C-alpha positions as MATLAB code, in Angstrom:
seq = 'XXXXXXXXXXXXXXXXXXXXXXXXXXXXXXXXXXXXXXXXXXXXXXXXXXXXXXXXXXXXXXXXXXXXXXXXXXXXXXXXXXXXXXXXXXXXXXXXXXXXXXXXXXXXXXXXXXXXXXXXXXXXXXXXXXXXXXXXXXXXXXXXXXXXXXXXXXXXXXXXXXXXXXXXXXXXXXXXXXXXXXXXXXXXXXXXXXXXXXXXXXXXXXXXXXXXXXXXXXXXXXXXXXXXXXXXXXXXXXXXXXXXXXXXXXXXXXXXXXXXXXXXXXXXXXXXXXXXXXXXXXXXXXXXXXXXXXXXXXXXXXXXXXXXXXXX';
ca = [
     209.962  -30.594  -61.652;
     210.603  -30.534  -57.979;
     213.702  -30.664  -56.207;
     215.718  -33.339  -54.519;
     214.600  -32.122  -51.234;
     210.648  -31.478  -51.495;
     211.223  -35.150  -52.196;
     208.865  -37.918  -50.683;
     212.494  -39.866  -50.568;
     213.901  -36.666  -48.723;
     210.622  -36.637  -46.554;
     211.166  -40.396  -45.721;
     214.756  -39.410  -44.492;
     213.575  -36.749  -42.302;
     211.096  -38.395  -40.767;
     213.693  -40.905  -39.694;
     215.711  -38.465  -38.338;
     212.619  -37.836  -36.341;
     211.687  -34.468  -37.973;
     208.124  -34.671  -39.014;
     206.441  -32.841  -41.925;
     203.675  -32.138  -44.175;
     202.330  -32.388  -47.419;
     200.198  -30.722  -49.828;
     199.677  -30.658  -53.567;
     197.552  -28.965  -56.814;
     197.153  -29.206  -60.333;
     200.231  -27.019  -60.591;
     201.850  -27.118  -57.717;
     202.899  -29.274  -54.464;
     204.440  -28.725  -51.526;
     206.525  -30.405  -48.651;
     207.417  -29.049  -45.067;
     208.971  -29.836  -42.406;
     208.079  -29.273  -38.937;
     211.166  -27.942  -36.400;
     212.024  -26.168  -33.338;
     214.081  -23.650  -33.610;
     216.015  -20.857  -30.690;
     213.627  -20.472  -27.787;
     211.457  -23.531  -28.499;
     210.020  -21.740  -31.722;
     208.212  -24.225  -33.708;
     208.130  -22.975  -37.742;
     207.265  -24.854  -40.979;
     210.596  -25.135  -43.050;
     210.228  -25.817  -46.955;
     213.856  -26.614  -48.615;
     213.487  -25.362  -52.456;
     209.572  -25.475  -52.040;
     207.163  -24.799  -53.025;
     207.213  -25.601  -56.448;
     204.755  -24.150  -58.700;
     204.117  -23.437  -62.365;
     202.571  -20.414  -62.102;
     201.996  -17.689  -59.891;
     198.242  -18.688  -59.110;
     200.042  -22.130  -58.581;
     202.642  -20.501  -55.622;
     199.992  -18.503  -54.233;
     198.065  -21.884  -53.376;
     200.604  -23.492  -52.399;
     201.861  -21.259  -49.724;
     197.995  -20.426  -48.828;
     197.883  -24.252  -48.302;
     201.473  -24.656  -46.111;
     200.492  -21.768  -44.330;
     196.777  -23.261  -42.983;
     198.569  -26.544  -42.238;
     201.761  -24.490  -40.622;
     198.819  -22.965  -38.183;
     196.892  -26.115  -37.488;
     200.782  -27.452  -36.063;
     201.066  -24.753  -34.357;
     203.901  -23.216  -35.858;
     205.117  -19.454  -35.134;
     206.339  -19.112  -38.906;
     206.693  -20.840  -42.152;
     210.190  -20.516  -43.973;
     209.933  -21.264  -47.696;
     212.685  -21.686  -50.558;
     209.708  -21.241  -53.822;
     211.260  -22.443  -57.009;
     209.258  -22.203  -59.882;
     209.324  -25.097  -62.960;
     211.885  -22.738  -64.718;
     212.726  -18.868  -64.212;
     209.851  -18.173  -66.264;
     207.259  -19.260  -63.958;
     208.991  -17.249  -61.053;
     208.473  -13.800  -62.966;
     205.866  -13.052  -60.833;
     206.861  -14.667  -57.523;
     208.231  -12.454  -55.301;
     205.106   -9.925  -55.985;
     203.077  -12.772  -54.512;
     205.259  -13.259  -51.667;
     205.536   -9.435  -51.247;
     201.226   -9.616  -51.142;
     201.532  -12.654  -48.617;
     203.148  -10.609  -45.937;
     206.790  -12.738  -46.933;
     210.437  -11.127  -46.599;
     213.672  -11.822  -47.284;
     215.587  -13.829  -44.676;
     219.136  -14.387  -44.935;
     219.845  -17.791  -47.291;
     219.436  -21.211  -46.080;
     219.757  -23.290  -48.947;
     222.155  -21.972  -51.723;
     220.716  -19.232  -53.891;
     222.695  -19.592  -56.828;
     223.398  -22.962  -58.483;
     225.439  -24.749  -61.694;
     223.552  -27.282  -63.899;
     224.690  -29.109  -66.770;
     222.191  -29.702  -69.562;
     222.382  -33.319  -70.489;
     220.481  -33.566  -73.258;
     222.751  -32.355  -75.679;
     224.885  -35.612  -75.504;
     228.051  -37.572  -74.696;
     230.047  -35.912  -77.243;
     229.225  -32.200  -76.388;
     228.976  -32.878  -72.981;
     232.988  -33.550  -72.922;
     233.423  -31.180  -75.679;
     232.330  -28.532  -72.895;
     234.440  -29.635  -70.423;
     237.872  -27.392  -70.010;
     240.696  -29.152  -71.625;
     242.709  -29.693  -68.562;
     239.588  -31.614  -66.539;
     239.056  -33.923  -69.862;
     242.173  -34.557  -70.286;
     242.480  -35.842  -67.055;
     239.314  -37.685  -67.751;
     241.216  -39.593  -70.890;
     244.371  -40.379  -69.211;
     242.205  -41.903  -66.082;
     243.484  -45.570  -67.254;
     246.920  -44.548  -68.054;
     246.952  -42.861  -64.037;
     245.381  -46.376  -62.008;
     242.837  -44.525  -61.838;
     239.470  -46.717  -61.831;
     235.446  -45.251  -60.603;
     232.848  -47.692  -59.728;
     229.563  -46.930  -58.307;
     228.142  -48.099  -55.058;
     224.571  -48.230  -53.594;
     225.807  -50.471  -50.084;
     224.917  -47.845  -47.632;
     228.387  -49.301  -44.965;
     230.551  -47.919  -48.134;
     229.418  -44.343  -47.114;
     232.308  -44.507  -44.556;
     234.765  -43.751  -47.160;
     233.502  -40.690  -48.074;
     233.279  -39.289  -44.577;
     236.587  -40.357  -43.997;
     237.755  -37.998  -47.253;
     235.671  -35.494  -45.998;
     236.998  -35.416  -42.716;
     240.256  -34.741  -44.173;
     238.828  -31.772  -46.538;
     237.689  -30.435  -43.238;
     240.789  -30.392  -41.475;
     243.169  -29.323  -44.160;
     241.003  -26.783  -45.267;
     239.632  -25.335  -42.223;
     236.267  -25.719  -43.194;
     232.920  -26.995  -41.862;
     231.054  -30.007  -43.699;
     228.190  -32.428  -42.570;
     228.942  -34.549  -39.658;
     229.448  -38.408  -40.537;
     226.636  -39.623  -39.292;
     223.992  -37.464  -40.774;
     225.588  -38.853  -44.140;
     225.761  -42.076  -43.331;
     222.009  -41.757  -41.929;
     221.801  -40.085  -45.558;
     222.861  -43.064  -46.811;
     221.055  -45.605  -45.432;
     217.525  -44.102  -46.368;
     217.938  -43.036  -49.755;
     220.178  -45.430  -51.326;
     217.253  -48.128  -51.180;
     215.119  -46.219  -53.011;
     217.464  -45.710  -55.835;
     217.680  -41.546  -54.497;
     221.273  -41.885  -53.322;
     224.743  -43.541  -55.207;
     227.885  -43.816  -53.762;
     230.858  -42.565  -56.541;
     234.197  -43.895  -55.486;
     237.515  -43.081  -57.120;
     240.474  -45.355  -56.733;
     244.430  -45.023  -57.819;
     246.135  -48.448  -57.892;
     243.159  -49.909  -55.505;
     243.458  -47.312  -52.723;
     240.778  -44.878  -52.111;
     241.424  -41.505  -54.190;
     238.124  -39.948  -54.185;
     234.588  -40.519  -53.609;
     231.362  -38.517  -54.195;
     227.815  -38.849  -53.131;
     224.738  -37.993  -55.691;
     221.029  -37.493  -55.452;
     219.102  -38.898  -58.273;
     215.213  -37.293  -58.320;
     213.504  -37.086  -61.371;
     215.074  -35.712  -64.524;
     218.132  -34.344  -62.762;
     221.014  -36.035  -60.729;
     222.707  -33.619  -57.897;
     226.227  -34.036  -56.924;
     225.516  -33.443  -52.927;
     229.010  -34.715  -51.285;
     232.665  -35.008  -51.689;
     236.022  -35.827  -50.681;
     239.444  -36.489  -52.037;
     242.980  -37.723  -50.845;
     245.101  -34.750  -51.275;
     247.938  -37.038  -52.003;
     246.316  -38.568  -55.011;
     246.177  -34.650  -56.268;
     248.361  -35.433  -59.546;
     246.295  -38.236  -60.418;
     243.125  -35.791  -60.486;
     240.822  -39.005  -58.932;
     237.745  -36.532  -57.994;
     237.921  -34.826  -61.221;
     237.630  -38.299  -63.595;
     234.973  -39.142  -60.766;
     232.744  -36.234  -61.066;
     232.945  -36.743  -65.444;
     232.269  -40.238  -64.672;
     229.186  -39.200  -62.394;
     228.256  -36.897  -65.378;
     228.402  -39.311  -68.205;
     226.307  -41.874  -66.133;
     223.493  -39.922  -65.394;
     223.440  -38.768  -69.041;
     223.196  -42.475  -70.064;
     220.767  -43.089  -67.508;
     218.416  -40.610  -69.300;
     218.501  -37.790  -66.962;
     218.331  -34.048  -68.197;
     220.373  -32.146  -65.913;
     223.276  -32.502  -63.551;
     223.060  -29.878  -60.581;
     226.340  -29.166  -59.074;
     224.383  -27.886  -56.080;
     225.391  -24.272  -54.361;
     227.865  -21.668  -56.202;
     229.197  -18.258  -54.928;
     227.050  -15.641  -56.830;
     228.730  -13.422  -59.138;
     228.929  -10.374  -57.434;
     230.620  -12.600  -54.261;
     233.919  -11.041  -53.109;
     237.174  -12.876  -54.258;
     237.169  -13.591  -50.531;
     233.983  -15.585  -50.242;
     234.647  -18.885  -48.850;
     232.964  -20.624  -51.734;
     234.718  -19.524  -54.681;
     237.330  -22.459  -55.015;
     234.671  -24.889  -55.383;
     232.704  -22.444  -57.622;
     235.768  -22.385  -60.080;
     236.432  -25.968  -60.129;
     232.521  -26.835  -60.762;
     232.231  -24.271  -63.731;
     234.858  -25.416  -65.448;
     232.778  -28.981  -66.412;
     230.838  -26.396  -68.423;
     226.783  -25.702  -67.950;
     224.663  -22.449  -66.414;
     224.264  -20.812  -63.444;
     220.331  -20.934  -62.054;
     219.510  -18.518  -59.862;
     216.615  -19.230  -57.273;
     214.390  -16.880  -55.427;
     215.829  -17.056  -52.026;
     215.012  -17.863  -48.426;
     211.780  -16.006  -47.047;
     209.581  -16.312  -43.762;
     206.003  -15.002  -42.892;
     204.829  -15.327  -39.302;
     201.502  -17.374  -39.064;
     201.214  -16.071  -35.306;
     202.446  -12.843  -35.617;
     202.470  -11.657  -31.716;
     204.593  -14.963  -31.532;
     206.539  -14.139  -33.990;
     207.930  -10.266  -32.684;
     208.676  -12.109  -29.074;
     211.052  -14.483  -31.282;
     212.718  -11.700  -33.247;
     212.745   -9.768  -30.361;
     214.983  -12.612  -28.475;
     216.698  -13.631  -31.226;
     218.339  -10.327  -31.966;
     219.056   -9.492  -28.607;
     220.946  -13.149  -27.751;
     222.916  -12.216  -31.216;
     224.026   -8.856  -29.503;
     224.948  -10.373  -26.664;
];
């Protein structure tokens, strides 16, 4: 099963964001790029969580494949994000990275990940909730508090607001407005995207944007009134968003990027980590960020400039 973002959805997206890409695919195995400029005008071959393979013959193909079409674009290096059909696939992986001239680059997408396992039903899902976060899930109707689901791209706007106000009071960066609302508007036609809004007494509490792609729905964006805190809008939200995409059939729900476990008590995602983990499911670890220049001589002038603009 891919993921979300090796997408043709995700592609579409891109493309409209004018970042071009490239495809390629096998018995056991497919692939999806895309095509940027990076510092000094460096053109590389980036694939998000990809490729994915079900074997190790399967990966090797598939990067032998994004690498010739990485070349033929002229690309300096491909970046790739390999994650296998399930850990057992990737037993072998980073050997055949290691033989295809690959290393370790610092993380681009999240390494580590929470998923949910669906299939074991309505009842046991909630069961595995903590009792604080289902309790607050009961008493939703007692609180005003009411979740609807939206797929009208203009209600994206309500989310960004929230978001904007996560940013400020917490001091952190999150994705500009309107590369979600751009977010929006591609995927939700397709069915890829759903907009998850909270409200207490009518008035916008929380909201929460998903990806749905194949058997698994990802919980990709959030937000939430501070002042509606008591009320615990985002957390009936996110059950809500749970529950739905068990009834819609879907086996997993992928609570995107978690702080590893050996992360410091420090590390900036650890609030979020706690609050995700406590809807119950299992962390998935994934293989990691790696890059292998396709023009090498190209490649050592990039390093080269890029490590001494960082010392700068």
């Amino acid at each position: 099963m891919t993921h979300v973002l090796q997408s043709a959805a995700w592609a579409a997206f891109q493309r409209s964001e004018g970042v071009n890409g490239l495809t390629a695919a096998g018995n056991d195995w497919s692939v999806s790029g895309l095509v940027e400029t990076g510092p000094m005008r460096t053109r590389r071959v980036y694939a998000p969580y990809g490729p994915s393979f079900a074997s190790a013959e399967g990966l090797d193909a598939g990067l032998e494949a994004l690498e010739s079409q990485s070349r033929s674009r002229g690309a300096v290096f491909v970046r790739v994000e390999p994650v296998g059909v399930d850990e057992q696939a990737e037993s072998d992986a980073k050997q055949v990275l290691t033989r295809r001239g690959y290393h370790r680059v610092h993380h681009v997408q999240p390494e580590d990940t929470w998923r949910l396992d669906l299939s074991v039903g309505h009842d046991a899902i909630l069961k595995g909730i903590r009792g604080g976060q289902r309790r607050a899930y009961q008493s939703a109707e007692r609180h005003g508090v009411v979740v609807r689901a939206s797929t009208d791209p203009h209600d994206v706007r309500l989310l960004t607001d929230l978001m904007g106000q996560v940013s400020e009071r917490k001091d952190i960066h999150l994705r500009d407005a309107e590369y979600i609302a751009d977010q929006a508007a591609a995927l939700m036609p397709s069915g890829t995207a759903k907009l998850y809004l909270a409200t207490v007494d009518g008035a916008i509490a929380a909201a929460s944007l998903a990806y749905d792609h194949g058997d698994t729905r990802y919980y990709a964006h959030a937000g939430a009134d501070y002042q509606y805190r008591k009320q615990a809008a985002n957390v009936v939200l996110l059950v809500q968003m749970i529950l739905d995409a068990q009834a819609d059939g879907k086996k997993w729900f992928d609570f995107y990027g978690i702080a590893p476990d050996d992360a410091p008590a420090d590390h900036p995602w650890q609030g979020f980590t706690k609050f995700k983990k406590s809807f119950g499911g299992q962390a998935r670890h994934y293989l990691g960020t790696w890059e292998k220049p396709v023009r090498p001589l190209h490649y050592w002038i990039y390093e080269t400039g890029r490590k001494l603009i960082a010392h700068k």
